[in-house]
Structures are given as C-alpha cells and as structure tokens.
Coordinates of C-alpha atoms in Angstrom, one line a residue:
X1 CA 37.2 73.7 56.2
X2 CA 34.1 75.2 55.0
X3 CA 33.9 78.7 53.4
X4 CA 32.3 80.2 56.2
X5 CA 35.7 80.1 58.2
X6 CA 37.6 82.5 55.9
X7 CA 34.9 84.5 54.2
X8 CA 35.0 87.2 56.6
X9 CA 37.9 88.8 55.1
X10 CA 36.8 89.6 51.4
X11 CA 40.0 91.8 50.5
X12 CA 43.5 92.6 51.6
X13 CA 45.2 96.2 52.0
X14 CA 48.5 96.6 50.8
X15 CA 50.7 98.8 53.2
X16 CA 53.0 99.4 50.4
X17 CA 56.5 100.5 50.3
X18 CA 56.0 104.0 51.8
X19 CA 53.5 106.1 53.9
X20 CA 55.1 109.6 52.6
X21 CA 53.7 111.1 49.4
X22 CA 56.9 112.4 48.1
X23 CA 58.6 108.7 48.3
X24 CA 55.3 107.5 46.7
X25 CA 55.7 109.8 43.7
X26 CA 59.2 109.0 43.2
X27 CA 58.2 105.4 43.5
X28 CA 55.6 105.8 40.9
X29 CA 57.7 107.3 38.5
X30 CA 60.4 104.8 39.1
X31 CA 57.9 101.8 38.7
X32 CA 56.3 103.4 35.3
X33 CA 59.8 103.7 33.8
X34 CA 60.9 100.3 34.9
X35 CA 57.9 98.6 33.6
X36 CA 58.1 100.4 30.3
X37 CA 61.6 99.6 29.9
X38 CA 60.8 95.8 30.9
X39 CA 58.0 95.8 28.3
X40 CA 60.5 97.3 25.5
X41 CA 63.6 95.4 26.5
X42 CA 61.9 91.8 26.9
X43 CA 59.6 92.1 23.8
X44 CA 62.4 93.5 21.5
X45 CA 64.1 90.2 22.5
X46 CA 61.2 88.2 21.9
X47 CA 60.2 89.9 18.6
X48 CA 63.8 89.8 17.4
X49 CA 64.3 86.0 17.9
X50 CA 60.8 85.2 16.2
X51 CA 61.2 87.4 13.1
X52 CA 64.9 86.9 12.5
X53 CA 65.7 83.5 10.9
X54 CA 69.5 83.7 12.1
X55 CA 68.3 83.3 15.5
X56 CA 66.2 80.2 15.0
X57 CA 68.6 78.1 17.4
X58 CA 67.8 76.3 20.9
X59 CA 69.7 79.1 22.7
X60 CA 67.6 81.9 21.3
X61 CA 64.4 79.8 21.6
X62 CA 65.1 79.5 25.3
X63 CA 65.9 83.3 25.6
X64 CA 62.9 84.1 24.0
X65 CA 61.0 82.2 26.4
X66 CA 62.9 83.3 29.5
X67 CA 62.1 87.0 28.4
X68 CA 58.5 86.2 28.1
X69 CA 58.3 84.8 31.2
X70 CA 60.1 87.8 32.9
X71 CA 57.7 90.3 31.3
X72 CA 54.6 88.4 32.8
X73 CA 56.5 87.8 36.0
X74 CA 56.7 91.8 36.4
X75 CA 53.3 92.1 35.0
X76 CA 51.5 90.2 37.8
X77 CA 52.7 92.9 40.3
X78 CA 54.2 96.0 38.9
X79 CA 51.0 97.5 37.1
X80 CA 48.8 97.0 40.4
X81 CA 51.7 98.8 42.3
X82 CA 51.5 101.5 39.6
X83 CA 48.0 101.8 39.9
X84 CA 48.0 101.8 43.9
X85 CA 50.6 104.5 44.0
X86 CA 48.5 106.7 41.9
X87 CA 45.0 106.4 43.3
X88 CA 46.0 105.4 47.1
X89 CA 43.3 102.7 46.6
X90 CA 45.7 99.8 47.8
X91 CA 43.3 96.9 48.0
X92 CA 42.7 93.5 46.5
X93 CA 40.1 90.9 46.9
X94 CA 40.6 87.7 48.4
X95 CA 40.2 85.8 44.9
X96 CA 42.7 88.3 43.5
X97 CA 45.2 87.8 46.0
X98 CA 45.1 84.0 45.6
X99 CA 45.3 84.4 42.0
X100 CA 48.6 86.7 42.3
X101 CA 49.9 84.0 44.5
X102 CA 49.3 81.3 41.9
X103 CA 50.6 83.1 38.9
X104 CA 53.8 84.3 40.7
X105 CA 54.9 80.6 41.8
X106 CA 53.8 79.5 38.4
X107 CA 56.1 81.8 36.6
X108 CA 59.0 81.7 39.3
X109 CA 58.9 78.1 39.0
X110 CA 59.1 78.2 35.1
X111 CA 61.9 80.5 35.1
X112 CA 63.9 78.5 37.3
X113 CA 63.5 75.3 35.3
X114 CA 64.1 77.5 31.9
X115 CA 67.8 78.5 33.6
X116 CA 68.5 75.3 34.2
X117 CA 67.5 74.2 30.5
X118 CA 69.7 77.1 29.3
X119 CA 72.8 75.9 31.3
X120 CA 71.8 72.4 29.6
X121 CA 72.0 74.0 26.4
X122 CA 75.4 75.7 27.1
X123 CA 76.8 72.3 28.3
X124 CA 75.8 70.7 25.2
X125 CA 77.0 73.5 22.9
X126 CA 80.5 73.7 24.7
X127 CA 81.2 69.9 25.8
X128 CA 79.3 68.3 22.9
X129 CA 79.5 70.4 20.2
X130 CA 79.3 67.8 17.3
X131 CA 76.2 66.3 18.7
X132 CA 74.6 69.7 19.6
X133 CA 71.8 69.9 17.0
X134 CA 71.0 66.2 17.6
X135 CA 70.4 66.8 21.5
X136 CA 68.9 69.9 21.1
X137 CA 66.6 69.3 18.5
X138 CA 63.1 71.3 18.1
X139 CA 61.3 68.4 19.8
X140 CA 63.8 68.5 22.7
X141 CA 63.3 72.3 23.1
X142 CA 59.6 71.9 23.0
X143 CA 59.8 69.3 25.6
X144 CA 62.0 71.5 27.9
X145 CA 59.5 74.5 27.7
X146 CA 56.4 72.1 28.4
X147 CA 58.0 70.6 31.2
X148 CA 59.2 74.0 32.7
X149 CA 55.4 75.2 32.6
X150 CA 54.2 72.0 34.0
X151 CA 56.6 72.1 37.0
X152 CA 55.7 75.7 37.7
X153 CA 51.8 74.7 37.5
X154 CA 52.5 71.7 40.0
X155 CA 54.6 73.6 42.3
X156 CA 52.2 76.5 42.5
X157 CA 49.1 74.3 43.0
X158 CA 50.9 72.4 45.8
X159 CA 51.7 75.7 47.6
X160 CA 48.0 76.8 47.3
X161 CA 46.8 73.4 48.3
X162 CA 48.2 74.4 51.7
X163 CA 46.7 77.9 52.2
X164 CA 43.6 78.3 50.1
X165 CA 41.3 77.1 52.8
X166 CA 43.1 78.9 55.5
X167 CA 40.4 81.1 58.0
X168 CA 41.1 84.8 57.9
X169 CA 38.9 86.7 60.5
X170 CA 41.2 89.3 61.9
X171 CA 43.9 91.9 60.3
X172 CA 43.6 92.0 56.3
X173 CA 46.8 94.2 56.3
X174 CA 49.8 92.9 54.2
X175 CA 52.9 94.7 54.7
X176 CA 54.0 94.7 51.3
X177 CA 52.9 95.9 47.7
X178 CA 51.9 92.4 46.5
X179 CA 50.4 88.9 47.8
X180 CA 53.3 87.1 48.8
X181 CA 53.0 83.7 50.5
X182 CA 54.6 84.3 54.1
X183 CA 52.8 87.3 54.8
X184 CA 49.4 85.9 53.4
X185 CA 49.9 82.8 55.8
X186 CA 50.8 85.0 58.8
X187 CA 47.3 86.8 58.6
X188 CA 45.4 83.4 59.2
X189 CA 43.4 83.0 62.5
X190 CA 45.1 79.7 63.4
X191 CA 48.6 78.6 64.5
X192 CA 50.5 78.5 61.1
X193 CA 53.9 77.3 62.0
X194 CA 53.5 73.9 60.3
X195 CA 52.1 75.8 57.4
X196 CA 54.9 78.1 57.0
X197 CA 57.3 75.3 57.4
X198 CA 55.7 73.1 54.8
X199 CA 55.6 76.1 52.4
X200 CA 59.0 77.2 52.8
X201 CA 60.3 73.7 52.5
X202 CA 58.5 73.6 49.2
X203 CA 59.7 76.7 47.8
X204 CA 63.1 76.4 49.3
X205 CA 63.3 72.8 47.9
X206 CA 62.8 73.9 44.3
X207 CA 64.9 77.0 44.7
X208 CA 67.9 75.1 46.3
X209 CA 67.7 72.2 44.0
X210 CA 67.7 74.3 40.6
X211 CA 70.4 76.6 42.0
X212 CA 72.4 73.5 43.1
X213 CA 71.9 72.0 39.4
X214 CA 73.1 75.1 37.8
X215 CA 76.2 75.4 39.7
X216 CA 77.0 72.0 39.0
X217 CA 76.5 72.3 35.5
X218 CA 78.6 75.6 35.4
X219 CA 81.4 73.8 37.2
X220 CA 81.3 70.8 35.3
X221 CA 81.4 73.0 32.0
X222 CA 84.3 74.8 33.2
X223 CA 86.2 71.6 34.3
X224 CA 85.5 69.9 31.2
X225 CA 86.9 72.8 29.1
X226 CA 89.9 73.4 31.4
X227 CA 91.1 70.0 30.6
X228 CA 91.0 70.7 26.9
X229 CA 93.0 74.1 26.6
X230 CA 93.1 77.5 28.9
X231 CA 92.0 79.4 25.8
X232 CA 88.8 77.4 25.7
X233 CA 88.6 78.1 29.4
X234 CA 88.6 81.7 28.8
X235 CA 86.1 81.5 26.2
X236 CA 83.9 79.4 28.2
X237 CA 83.8 82.0 31.2
X238 CA 83.1 84.6 28.8
X239 CA 79.9 82.8 27.2
X240 CA 78.9 81.7 30.8
X241 CA 79.2 85.2 32.6
X242 CA 75.9 86.3 31.3
X243 CA 74.0 83.3 32.5
X244 CA 75.6 83.3 35.9
X245 CA 74.8 87.0 36.5
X246 CA 71.4 86.4 35.7
X247 CA 71.1 83.2 38.0
X248 CA 72.7 85.5 40.9
X249 CA 70.1 88.1 40.2
X250 CA 67.4 85.8 40.3
X251 CA 68.0 83.2 42.9
X252 CA 69.6 85.5 45.3
X253 CA 66.3 87.3 46.6
X254 CA 64.2 84.5 46.2
X255 CA 66.4 82.4 48.3
X256 CA 66.9 85.1 50.9
X257 CA 62.9 85.7 51.3
X258 CA 62.4 81.5 51.8
X259 CA 65.6 81.3 54.1
X260 CA 64.2 84.1 56.2
X261 CA 60.5 84.2 55.5
X262 CA 59.3 86.7 58.2
X263 CA 61.7 89.6 58.5
X264 CA 61.4 92.2 61.0
X265 CA 62.9 94.9 58.8
X266 CA 62.0 95.5 55.3
X267 CA 64.6 93.9 53.3
X268 CA 62.3 91.8 51.5
X269 CA 60.7 94.6 49.9
X270 CA 63.9 96.0 48.6
X271 CA 64.4 92.2 47.3
X272 CA 61.1 92.1 45.7
X273 CA 61.5 95.6 44.0
X274 CA 65.0 93.7 42.6
X275 CA 63.0 90.5 41.5
X276 CA 59.9 92.6 39.6
X277 CA 61.7 95.6 38.3
X278 CA 65.6 95.3 38.2
X279 CA 66.1 91.8 37.1
X280 CA 63.5 91.6 34.2
X281 CA 65.2 94.7 33.0
X282 CA 68.9 93.3 33.3
X283 CA 68.1 89.8 31.9
X284 CA 67.5 91.3 28.2
X285 CA 70.2 93.6 28.4
X286 CA 72.9 91.2 29.8
X287 CA 71.8 88.8 27.0
X288 CA 71.8 91.4 24.3
X289 CA 74.8 93.7 25.0
X290 CA 77.0 90.6 25.5
X291 CA 75.6 88.7 22.6
X292 CA 77.1 90.0 19.0
X293 CA 74.5 88.0 17.2
X294 CA 71.6 89.3 18.9
X295 CA 72.7 92.9 18.6
X296 CA 73.4 92.5 14.8
X297 CA 70.0 90.8 14.5
X298 CA 68.2 93.7 16.3
X299 CA 70.1 96.1 14.1
X300 CA 69.1 94.3 11.1
X301 CA 65.4 94.2 12.0
X302 CA 65.3 97.9 13.0
X303 CA 66.8 98.5 9.4
X304 CA 64.0 96.3 7.7
X305 CA 61.5 98.2 9.7
X306 CA 62.8 101.6 8.7
X307 CA 62.9 100.8 5.1
X308 CA 59.0 99.4 5.0
X309 CA 58.1 102.7 6.7
X310 CA 59.9 104.7 3.9
X311 CA 58.3 102.6 1.1
X312 CA 54.8 102.8 2.6

C-alpha cells in the first residue's frame, strides 16, 4: 500500500479525559504532581542502587532497571498530557503517534520480561541459595536485561508491521490522551477486523504468557518453601508480596485493555491513568518501603550528600 493512501491524515486529535475546564485543571495538577513524584521516586531508586556498593547485587540491578523503564513508560505519555491540558492543543502528528505506539510497546514488553527475570531471581535466592551467586552472575543479569529489551523491540516492531501502512482518510480523533493501538486501528478507512484480532492476539499472547510464567514461578517458590518449613513459608510470602503487588498493578490494566480492546465506556482511560501515573509511583514505594536494605541505603546516601554540602 503506497504512501498516498494514508497521507491524507497528517495529525490526530486527542479528545482527552474530559471536556470540562475545572476537571481539566484538576487533571493538570494531578498529572504534574504525579509525574514529579514518578521522577523523584524512580530516580531515587536508580541513583541509590548505582552509588551504594551494598546494593550491587542481581536483585537491585533488576530493580533499578525496572524503575528506569517505569519512568520512561510514564514519560512517553504524561508530559504530552500535561502540555495538552495546559495549552488545549491536543494534537499529535502521524509520525509522532506511530513513534509513541512504538515506544509504549517496547517499554511495556520490556517491563513484562523484567518482572519475569525478577521472579526468577527470587526463585533462585529462595530455592537455591547456595547456587545464587553462580546462577545470577553479572553476565546472566546483563543477558536478562539485553533479552528484555530485544523482546520488547521485536514485539513492538511486529505490532507496527500490521498497522504502519493502514490508510487513514476519515476521522482523525482519538478518544484518549495518547496513541493506543486499538483506537489507532479503529480510525483506518478499511475493514480492520482481522487486524484488530492479530494485534490483540500478539499483545495478549505476550501479556498472558509472562503473567502465567510469573504465577507459576510464585506457586513453585511457595510450594518448595512450604515443604521445608512453615516459618520459611511465612518469610517467603513476605518477600514475594511486593513482587505480587507490582505484577497485579501492571498486568491488571494491560490484560483488561486487550481482552476488551474496544470498550463503549471510558474504563480504559481510568486504567491508562493507573498504568502511566499510579503504578510508576507505587513500584518504587512498594520496593523501598518494604525493603530494609533499600531504606538504609537511601538514608546513608542522603547523609553523605548532606555532609558533602556542609564541607563545601
């Protein structure tokens, strides 16, 4: 299909979250505060892990990368939303929309794989503690990280291969505040039933597969520990509770959108807010507030920074 078939639509218009100005003002304030909190929270985790030698271990290496991906995931949509709410110029170019979809799917798939890698790390730490440093070597951690980004890239390219050459010659209004693939496809000038099915199947497959792997790994960990002692089971539950909370927060909205990809009510908008503004805040909060080593490291780093300021 040549470029002339879809060049008639050069930009898209976001209908946003609300048409009422008071609601938009509230959303502007909420989005700004949320994004500032996301930046501070996630980069605090990254900086603490990088500069505190006590946290140079596989678990914290993966956690720092998860925080970085969370921040990038939020950055792909929230600053644009804040700008649109402030200026009321809710437009995005065709190329910008494609790029946003590309970035979202790269980061989304990458985060899914990172969560699986973190579950694997906990499995080795709890079930095979004597072999932990051998299995979770620096080389293995680097391979897991590279694999997460490669899988994310392949997934995103596969998604865009279905839709990048769709013809757009009618409505250019997207009933959302960002370019999501289901609503983007719906604007095409042709029958997109098969395209919707393929895209949903692709995203659904990676979501369900990684979620299934996570659930199986948690069950296997708990079953293995349960056979050892009830006291160990309680400790394992406490260790895994943070991971399970993050998994539910991330996969819940994602799986809902692709199980019910074209809703008639704005539930997906609320779930998008959870994905882009709530989950990236809760992730560092869950992992730091429930982690004694991380809290101690943050206090230690803060004291070092304060002492350097006093000396200077």
